[in-house]
Each structure stands twice: as C-alpha cells, then as structure tokens.
C-alpha cells in the first residue's frame, strides 16, 4: 500500500465508524473491498493490520453494532474475511477474539441487523474468504458457524441461500483435500469434523420429506461432484447413492431438476464411469420415471457423456426422439419411422403432453428441437444420425405451424389446431432445420427443405423473428450444400431455388417492418460474399430487382437499415454487381454517411 | 410470486421476475450505472438453475428507455442467450437503441471495457422487440396477456398489467402522477390486481408544485449568471421562459435526438403540447442554440442543458469537469442519481472526486438539486394505489428506510399487505384463482324446473358432478357424468345394528318399529313391506333374532349416502327403544 493510501486510511475508517456520517453509496464500499483484495494479494495482511491499527479498530467497533449501519456491518464482515484468508493474519485476529466476535454465535447472528439480507450475505462472504487454511476449518467447527450455514441454505434471499450452499461445498472440499487415501470412508472418524458434519446434514436432508431440504442437499452434492474430482468423492457417492436412489422410489419424485443435475454431475466426473457405482441403472431408472418434459435435459446430458453405455444411449435417444416420432405418427407419415425409433417405446405419455394444451405442446417441441440441435453438432451424436426422419419431422412441424398440413386423423387435427401460427415452435424448428444442414441429405429431402424455407420466407403470416430464422436457415443450407466435395458450383437445383428466392427477397426488401428489411439485407450481404463471384449467381441476381432495391434502401428512414444497405451495396459493388454506375453509387453512399 | 434480481431496496439494475399462474415474466432488464464490471448487470443465473432461459421465460417487458431499466437487455438476449419475445411501447422501441448505443460507445470505445455487447447485438436484440400500443391487450400466448398504461415519467414510459386467467399483476416501472411541461400524468383503471409492484424512489417526499420549483430554478440561474458564472443543467429541465440575455445552449446528440422523438410521438405528450403543436413546435426554441464542445471555454456566463442527468458519462460530465473548479459556476441536478455516479457523489456533498486515472477533481462550483425528476412522490404513489385497488403492494426501486415509511402508510390507509423485498429476495403471495366452469344445459333446466330462477347477485348452491377434461371444467348431473364417462353406477349403503330388548317374534318387532316410525315421522313415507321389512325413504330396517340372547332383537338399518342425515336420525331414535305397548 502506498504512503498516500496509508495516510488516508484512518480518516476513512473514522468515517465508516461514525454513525453521523452514513455511507449513502454502497458501491463505494464494494469498490473499497475490491481495492483491499488487490492490496492483500500483493502484500501481507498481517503487516497491513499492524501498520494500520485503524483497521483493527474499525473491526472492533463493529462488534458494538447498535451504532453501525447494515452496509458497514456487511463491509466489515467481508473485510475481516479478506484479511483472515492469510493464516498468520487469521491467527492474529483470532487471538484478539475478533473473529469469534464477528462470526461466532454472539456476533453477527445475534445482531438486529441480521434481518438485513446484505448482512447475512456479508457474513457468508466473509467466511468464504477466510476458509482457506486448516486454522479456518478448526474455527468453523468450534464456532458453530457451519450449523448457521446449514440454516442459511433455506434463506429467503436467493443470493444468501446460494452462497450458503457454495460455502458448504467449499468447506467440504477444503476439509477433505488432504485426507489420506486409506481413510476414504466418511462414516469413519478419520474424516475431519467439518466434513462429517456436512455429510451428516446432507444425509439427513436427503431423508427429509420436505422438498426444499432435499433440493438443498442435492444442490450441495451437484456442486461438490462438479468441482471436486478427488478420490474421496467416490467414497462420498458410495455412501450417499442409496439415499439418492430412494428418492426415485418416492411418488412424486422430489426436486426433479436438482436430481437430474446431480446425476449428470456425478456421471460427468472423471472419477466415475457411468457403468460404475450403479450410476447407469440410476440414470436408466430416472429416464423411465420422468415425464417427457423432465426427461429431456437428462437425456441430452446423458448423450453428452464421453463413455456412455450403448443401452443407456439408446434409451436417451428414445426420449429425445419420442415427441418427433409422435408427430410423424400423428400425421400418418410413419407407421414406424425407419431409423428414428424401433416403435417399441411407449409414446402415450408424450402424446398426452402434445395434445394436452398449446403451451405444453409448444414447450415440449421447443425443448426437443433445441436439444437435438445441440446434440447434432457433437462428435458423439448417434451414428448413423437419422437425418431423413428428423428432416421429415421438422418439415412436418413447420407445415403444422403454417397451417398447410391437411389433417387426416383426429390427433393430427388437434395438433394442427394447437400449432398453427405458433411462432415459438416455428422459430425453434427453423433453428433446428438450419442445424440439420450439416448432415448429408438426399436430393429429394433438400428439395423439400428448399420448398418449406421458401414458403416460410414468402408467407405473409411469417413474423419478423420467424423470417430472420428462415433467412439464417436458408443461408446455412446454401453454404453447406456448396461444401459438398466436388461441388464448387451451384447445382441446378440450388440455382433454381435462388431464382425463386430472389423475388421473395425483393418482396422482403420492401417490407413495412424495418426488422424484415434489415434481415433481408443482411442475408443478401452474406449471399453475395459467398457467391458474388459465380456467374450463375450473378446472372440470377441481376435478373431481379434486388440490386436496385438495395440502392433505394440507402435512403431508408431507419438508420439500422441504411447501415445494412451500405454493407450490402458494398458487397455487391465489390463483385461488380451494382445496379448503377459506380460514381453515382459512391455519391449516394457518401450522402448517407 | 415476484423474485427480485435487481432494484429491490435500491435504485439501478431493475430486474424483477414474476411467476404468475405458471407463467414467468421478467420485468425490466436494467443495468447499474455505478459499476464498470460484471456487477453492472443483474446476475441472470438466478432466474433458472436448470433448463434454457428461452423455455423458462414467457416474455420480457421493458417499462421505459432509461438504462437502469433496459441497459442489460442486449447482454441478456444476445450474450446470455434469451431468444423469446420482448415487449415495450413504440417510443421506447425507437429510443432504447440510441441510449444503448451511446452507452456502448462510452463503455467500449472510450473506456475500453471488455465483455460488453456490440452494435450488432443491440440491433439483433431490438429485432426481438414486439412494440405495443397503450391500452392494447396483447396476447403473449393462449393464457398470458399484457396491457400497457400511460406512466408519464419519460416519453413512452408505460405501466404494464400482466394477466393469466383471473390472476393479475401490475408493474408500474417509473411513473409520474403529476403532468409536467411535456408529458401527462400516469393513469390506470380500477383493475384490482392481485399485486401492484410500484417504484418508490420518492417514498418520503412530498414535492412543491411544479411552478414553484421552476421559479426557484430560474432564480438560481439568474443569480449565477449575474455574478458572471456558467450554469450546466443536467438532464431533464425546462428549456423555455429563461428570459436571459446570455447564450443558452442545449447539448447536441442525445438532447437533439430526444426532441426528434418527442415530435415523432407527439400523441404521447400532454394535451397542451399537442394543441399548440399545430401553431408552433414547442421543441423548437428560438433563443436556444446547439452546443459545441468548444463553447465550454468561451468567456462569460452561459447556460447549457446537457445530458445525462446523473453525470455518469457524456456531455454533461465533460462540461461539469471543465467548470467544476470555479466557485462562480453552478450545476443543477434535476433528480435522483444512482449510487456510484458523479451526480450521486456531489449531491452527497463530496467536494473531491476521483476521476479516471486517479485524477482528483475539486468541486468548487455550486451544486444545486431541483427535483424535476418525473417520479411519483409519496402522495402520487398513494394516489396510484388508490386508483388500482390492488390486493397487495410491493415496493421496489427505492431506498430501504424511505420504503419502510411508505410501507406503513400504505398498510394503514388501504388495509392491504405491503412488501419491500431486498435484491435476491422472493415474495410468495397466495391467490384464490377463480376457475371458469361450464354447466350442462340439462342440469340448468333441472334447477329451473324446481322454480329457482338464477339471480346475478345471489350466489346459489348447485349440486352436480365436476368433469375435468382437456383443461376444461364442466358441471353436469351425476347421470350425465356416468353416461359421458361410460361408467356403471354403484350404490353405497351405510349399515348399522341396533339391539332392542324385545321377547316378541321378529315380525312383531318389525311391526312395532313400523308403528313407532309412522307416528314419529309424519312427513316421511314409512312403509311396511310384505317381507316384513320397514322402509323410510331409502332406509331399510329389518328385524332379526339375536343368535345368543332370545330376549334381544337386532335391527339391521341400512341407508344410502343421499339419506345420510335421516339414517343417522333413525338410528339414534331406535337406539332409545320402542314405546311400551300393552302385551
């Protein structure tokens, strides 16, 4: 700390301790703590306290909290934590009973200001900062602080509750980091007191019938297995997994989201393999017990695992594909969609969800499409990837959304009624359709994709957000088709598509919505940057009004559109595709700028 | 129901998550101008621990264009990944990207901050916006609808009603209950929401009339100019009737653009402006010229109106820095300043400011505070609560101590619960949802046949069977329900044994029971059947001999659930024994 700062510190501490000078600006205190952190990272905290006794005086003053504002109390707790993070400074503060006074049962917990969430948050953050060495662990055990952290897990403030949970994980990891590999059984007395206490609390919570307590325990375990990959985590799972398995036997299963997170966190840990410790059975059991909506994230997470057993993969794929299979079956397209599912999976639950209400149907489809999009780009996706049936399903969904699917069954009729005009599903389907461009598709499927994209782009019903997604999906398909080996030029089908696309683009460039005009211009810019040099493309483009309209949009009343028009005109011009003589265009661009 | 990620007991970073009848709506997505790091944005990871944000949130609503209400929106939609709809009014949609772009320029281009949104992100975010008109009911989906009400405050500011079925929440954003020179007063109908979430920036303030405040303002400006000083008026201050002979400027850029939008959205301004606009444009000031950065060094007095009002960046801060050192000069702050901003510091009496690069700026100029801020004062907040008649009130966007005062006042005056959660706190409110139920025509006709005509104001008890199918509820007669559901009827009978001291034969005992009941229950149909049993309505009584005691007879009584009361009465009657008859 430089001399000037040291000189200012007593005055600063005096201001903080003076109740007649309330600190009106909490951000000052936050920034002050940032500064103290930087200072203590560079030099000894003990030295800092010895050189600046005003700091200890300030911390001592806070022990009489009737005079102090909650903001300053919280600040002091966090500051004490920052100092006590260094073991010698911790001992110095502990000897002076300062730490017990601040963090012990007679400290912050007994203050009236404890009701203020900021003070509770400061207390936890202070403890989190100091919990860095064995001395701190001993302090946490004898001061009763750990018991208070347990109760703060259920705090009405999300920030406090979350910080309490994270602190428990940190204490557990800190206590066990040096445990000898031979003493790996948590029940034995060889585990440190803090760890035993926390594990005991987690066990008790997992046995509880109260859902919030189960959730808290599961969250602590999720973070533990996510963060710690030491051998002791295996022993911990060995002890707790029967209790977790019992949760699956309850009806209804409590804290489903947290349970899913925990199972995936354990499965992802390098300490475990899915096949070991009964994890595979537990994952399979959970997949089969959850509703289609709840099982989706677990199925995706399972499929993302590095060494997932084949049977489990098949089951997870079944869960993810099920809604699309139901759509295909309902639209009578597939008695058994080849390659998607073998037809043995019972889809009645999924059908119930799809037909129950509009929001449930849209929710399940959007989630499924997003999960599949995420999965498709992964190297460990299903091999062979069922490109054909998935394309069929997504095209069918888009037809259901635009109302062009003629219902042939009552289920299809219900689906039509539910999905028609559903922008949310349309957007998700177009996103997924764009992702599917990465796979290899037969010519027939490509033509179907072009047809539905063209339809989405020209439909007067398409909202600006749907059009934006449609433009993005179109671009991805065009790009990926031209990446095909031996296909450097535009294929006749692609060229035909482009010829049909430009009149649609023309229409969109004249849209009354600035969002649509802008998306169309962005699309044109990308198109031109890719194919501006190709003769066929140039010919098709120049046969349309698109270059002229682009020029006109340089005068658009909306500045965003003008900016995009400049980019598009620049791109066209770069390829010699401008509709007017270059000097005239330069004048126009100059006028706009 | 509401969960606060920001702007609980503070001002800045407004962000409230409301869960209502299974729908999740995020109200505002603001940033904190007092921070230059991650803390400037709300921590969105608290919204949902699992699942995608777009799946979890049904929509985002932005109340107005101030950055503490919309500053984190591009970060949320383009960097955190929310891809759903965003609702705001047309003027907010027009002005919001200008402020966002301006702030981005200061943060990234001038201060070189990282992890900030780009211009393209602002544009992509604005493309997700669905603009709404005042009083237009917008159907977000089949169940969720929203409606905007005029809030005054700034151009395009709106209060929003969020409704799912019979449950509703009103979020005020920032509002002003007294009209100012340009905008009208906030207004809402008697919508009786389950919850009103209201700002409380001026929870303890009762302000003077606008005219008094303007007079004071002019007086202070005249005094400064007379002693040769310069005046910088930050933010929203009236620009007319200055009657000064010194140059008056307004800063170009934001102010100019703001005036352009006031002209464009003239229907959002108050009636006076709309009327006079036909004759003269009130935003074209004859004596006020555009300010150029070089003018700041001109000698002699001048008055400059510059934004932003909190002196956290931009032209007002630049001018302030130049003029702060001269005690003749004056800065006039027009309203509330968020913690961490230069405006907040000088209003708290700080005279030495640490600027960038550890430069210390000594403030010798006069600092004046004139509350021109367009927030409702305590009286205005009470007025709005009275107008909307909510079941509960939740105070946000204020300081804890002041909020506590207002909370007590609201609870006393309106006899409703009032909450003031801190950031990160969740408040859960129970509601009694009313679920619409269709009644079958058959059931209604049967009721009518009993001669009871329905009356709108008198609730009536109606017996029937409730069928829940495809999220619809239907009340039908039990016969109809059996038919619809393809069920066979089962009858449930209650039985009871009553022991009687009687040495006579069973038939005689039954006859005695018949006579006793016939005499006692004159209004009921009592029958003695040929098989010796006795019936009263659906109740059946049979006499049997006791297996062990010949002096005792056992009466077997059984009845259906429809006659439960009568059955229970008869059992007690028979337990008291039969009247003695001559043997």
PDB file of N, CA and C in Angstrom, chain B residues 1 14 38 43 53 59 79 86 100 114 133 207 222 232 234 244 266 282 306 340 350 415 461 509 518 525 566 570:
ATOM      1  N   UNK B   1     -44.336 -14.939  -5.334  1.00  0.00           N
ATOM      2  CA  UNK B   1     -44.575 -14.749  -6.762  1.00  0.00           C
ATOM      3  C   UNK B   1     -43.448 -13.923  -7.403  1.00  0.00           C
ATOM      4  N   UNK B  14     -32.802  -2.485 -12.482  1.00  0.00           N
ATOM      5  CA  UNK B  14     -34.143  -3.024 -12.257  1.00  0.00           C
ATOM      6  C   UNK B  14     -34.317  -4.332 -12.985  1.00  0.00           C
ATOM      7  N   UNK B  38     -18.666  -6.751 -14.097  1.00  0.00           N
ATOM      8  CA  UNK B  38     -19.808  -7.670 -14.181  1.00  0.00           C
ATOM      9  C   UNK B  38     -20.989  -7.257 -13.311  1.00  0.00           C
ATOM     10  N   UNK B  43     -27.486 -10.644 -12.107  1.00  0.00           N
ATOM     11  CA  UNK B  43     -26.965 -11.998 -12.253  1.00  0.00           C
ATOM     12  C   UNK B  43     -28.117 -12.900 -12.721  1.00  0.00           C
ATOM     13  N   UNK B  53     -33.153 -20.490 -20.739  1.00  0.00           N
ATOM     14  CA  UNK B  53     -33.892 -19.285 -20.360  1.00  0.00           C
ATOM     15  C   UNK B  53     -35.104 -19.063 -21.259  1.00  0.00           C
ATOM     16  N   UNK B  59     -41.965 -14.142 -21.427  1.00  0.00           N
ATOM     17  CA  UNK B  59     -41.634 -12.888 -22.124  1.00  0.00           C
ATOM     18  C   UNK B  59     -40.868 -11.947 -21.203  1.00  0.00           C
ATOM     19  N   UNK B  79     -26.059 -12.253 -25.317  1.00  0.00           N
ATOM     20  CA  UNK B  79     -24.880 -12.889 -24.704  1.00  0.00           C
ATOM     21  C   UNK B  79     -25.282 -13.994 -23.734  1.00  0.00           C
ATOM     22  N   UNK B  86     -39.745  -9.750 -26.501  1.00  0.00           N
ATOM     23  CA  UNK B  86     -39.511  -8.625 -25.586  1.00  0.00           C
ATOM     24  C   UNK B  86     -40.579  -7.583 -25.922  1.00  0.00           C
ATOM     25  N   UNK B 100     -28.688   2.784 -25.727  1.00  0.00           N
ATOM     26  CA  UNK B 100     -27.814   1.612 -25.571  1.00  0.00           C
ATOM     27  C   UNK B 100     -26.525   1.795 -26.368  1.00  0.00           C
ATOM     28  N   UNK B 114     -14.273  -4.650 -21.528  1.00  0.00           N
ATOM     29  CA  UNK B 114     -14.492  -5.910 -22.241  1.00  0.00           C
ATOM     30  C   UNK B 114     -15.824  -6.519 -21.787  1.00  0.00           C
ATOM     31  N   UNK B 133     -49.124  -0.815 -28.203  1.00  0.00           N
ATOM     32  CA  UNK B 133     -49.798   0.473 -28.056  1.00  0.00           C
ATOM     33  C   UNK B 133     -50.399   0.561 -26.660  1.00  0.00           C
ATOM     34  N   UNK B 207     -43.545  16.843  -2.879  1.00  0.00           N
ATOM     35  CA  UNK B 207     -42.886  17.968  -3.564  1.00  0.00           C
ATOM     36  C   UNK B 207     -43.779  19.193  -3.679  1.00  0.00           C
ATOM     37  N   UNK B 222     -30.518  32.911 -12.683  1.00  0.00           N
ATOM     38  CA  UNK B 222     -30.298  34.359 -12.811  1.00  0.00           C
ATOM     39  C   UNK B 222     -29.175  34.822 -11.889  1.00  0.00           C
ATOM     40  N   UNK B 232     -24.515  24.660 -15.759  1.00  0.00           N
ATOM     41  CA  UNK B 232     -24.801  23.444 -16.517  1.00  0.00           C
ATOM     42  C   UNK B 232     -25.992  22.770 -15.837  1.00  0.00           C
ATOM     43  N   UNK B 234     -28.182  19.593 -15.812  1.00  0.00           N
ATOM     44  CA  UNK B 234     -28.090  18.218 -16.298  1.00  0.00           C
ATOM     45  C   UNK B 234     -29.477  17.614 -16.471  1.00  0.00           C
ATOM     46  N   UNK B 244     -33.300  35.348 -20.384  1.00  0.00           N
ATOM     47  CA  UNK B 244     -31.911  35.692 -20.091  1.00  0.00           C
ATOM     48  C   UNK B 244     -31.269  36.322 -21.312  1.00  0.00           C
ATOM     49  N   UNK B 266     -45.794  12.575 -30.846  1.00  0.00           N
ATOM     50  CA  UNK B 266     -46.484  13.718 -30.243  1.00  0.00           C
ATOM     51  C   UNK B 266     -47.727  13.264 -29.458  1.00  0.00           C
ATOM     52  N   UNK B 282     -43.282  23.235 -29.999  1.00  0.00           N
ATOM     53  CA  UNK B 282     -42.756  23.609 -28.691  1.00  0.00           C
ATOM     54  C   UNK B 282     -41.329  23.142 -28.459  1.00  0.00           C
ATOM     55  N   UNK B 306     -27.530  19.841 -20.626  1.00  0.00           N
ATOM     56  CA  UNK B 306     -26.812  18.677 -21.165  1.00  0.00           C
ATOM     57  C   UNK B 306     -27.238  17.401 -20.462  1.00  0.00           C
ATOM     58  N   UNK B 340     -22.887   5.610  -7.016  1.00  0.00           N
ATOM     59  CA  UNK B 340     -21.699   5.333  -7.828  1.00  0.00           C
ATOM     60  C   UNK B 340     -21.497   6.343  -8.944  1.00  0.00           C
ATOM     61  N   UNK B 350     -19.880  15.472  -1.587  1.00  0.00           N
ATOM     62  CA  UNK B 350     -18.469  15.199  -1.854  1.00  0.00           C
ATOM     63  C   UNK B 350     -17.883  16.346  -2.678  1.00  0.00           C
ATOM     64  N   UNK B 415     -55.270  -0.874   4.098  1.00  0.00           N
ATOM     65  CA  UNK B 415     -55.504  -2.170   4.742  1.00  0.00           C
ATOM     66  C   UNK B 415     -55.138  -3.333   3.822  1.00  0.00           C
ATOM     67  N   UNK B 461     -76.210 -22.490  -4.469  1.00  0.00           N
ATOM     68  CA  UNK B 461     -75.537 -23.779  -4.381  1.00  0.00           C
ATOM     69  C   UNK B 461     -76.135 -24.697  -5.435  1.00  0.00           C
ATOM     70  N   UNK B 509     -91.823 -57.466  16.201  1.00  0.00           N
ATOM     71  CA  UNK B 509     -90.902 -56.350  16.492  1.00  0.00           C
ATOM     72  C   UNK B 509     -90.909 -55.363  15.313  1.00  0.00           C
ATOM     73  N   UNK B 518     -94.080 -44.555  11.999  1.00  0.00           N
ATOM     74  CA  UNK B 518     -95.241 -43.939  11.317  1.00  0.00           C
ATOM     75  C   UNK B 518     -95.755 -42.772  12.160  1.00  0.00           C
ATOM     76  N   UNK B 525     -92.349 -40.944   4.062  1.00  0.00           N
ATOM     77  CA  UNK B 525     -93.100 -42.091   3.579  1.00  0.00           C
ATOM     78  C   UNK B 525     -92.584 -43.357   4.285  1.00  0.00           C
ATOM     79  N   UNK B 566     -81.037 -38.578   7.566  1.00  0.00           N
ATOM     80  CA  UNK B 566     -82.224 -39.284   8.055  1.00  0.00           C
ATOM     81  C   UNK B 566     -81.809 -40.624   8.669  1.00  0.00           C
ATOM     82  N   UNK B 570     -82.641 -41.814  12.402  1.00  0.00           N
ATOM     83  CA  UNK B 570     -83.416 -43.027  12.704  1.00  0.00           C
ATOM     84  C   UNK B 570     -82.656 -43.953  13.649  1.00  0.00           C
TER      85      UNK B 570
END
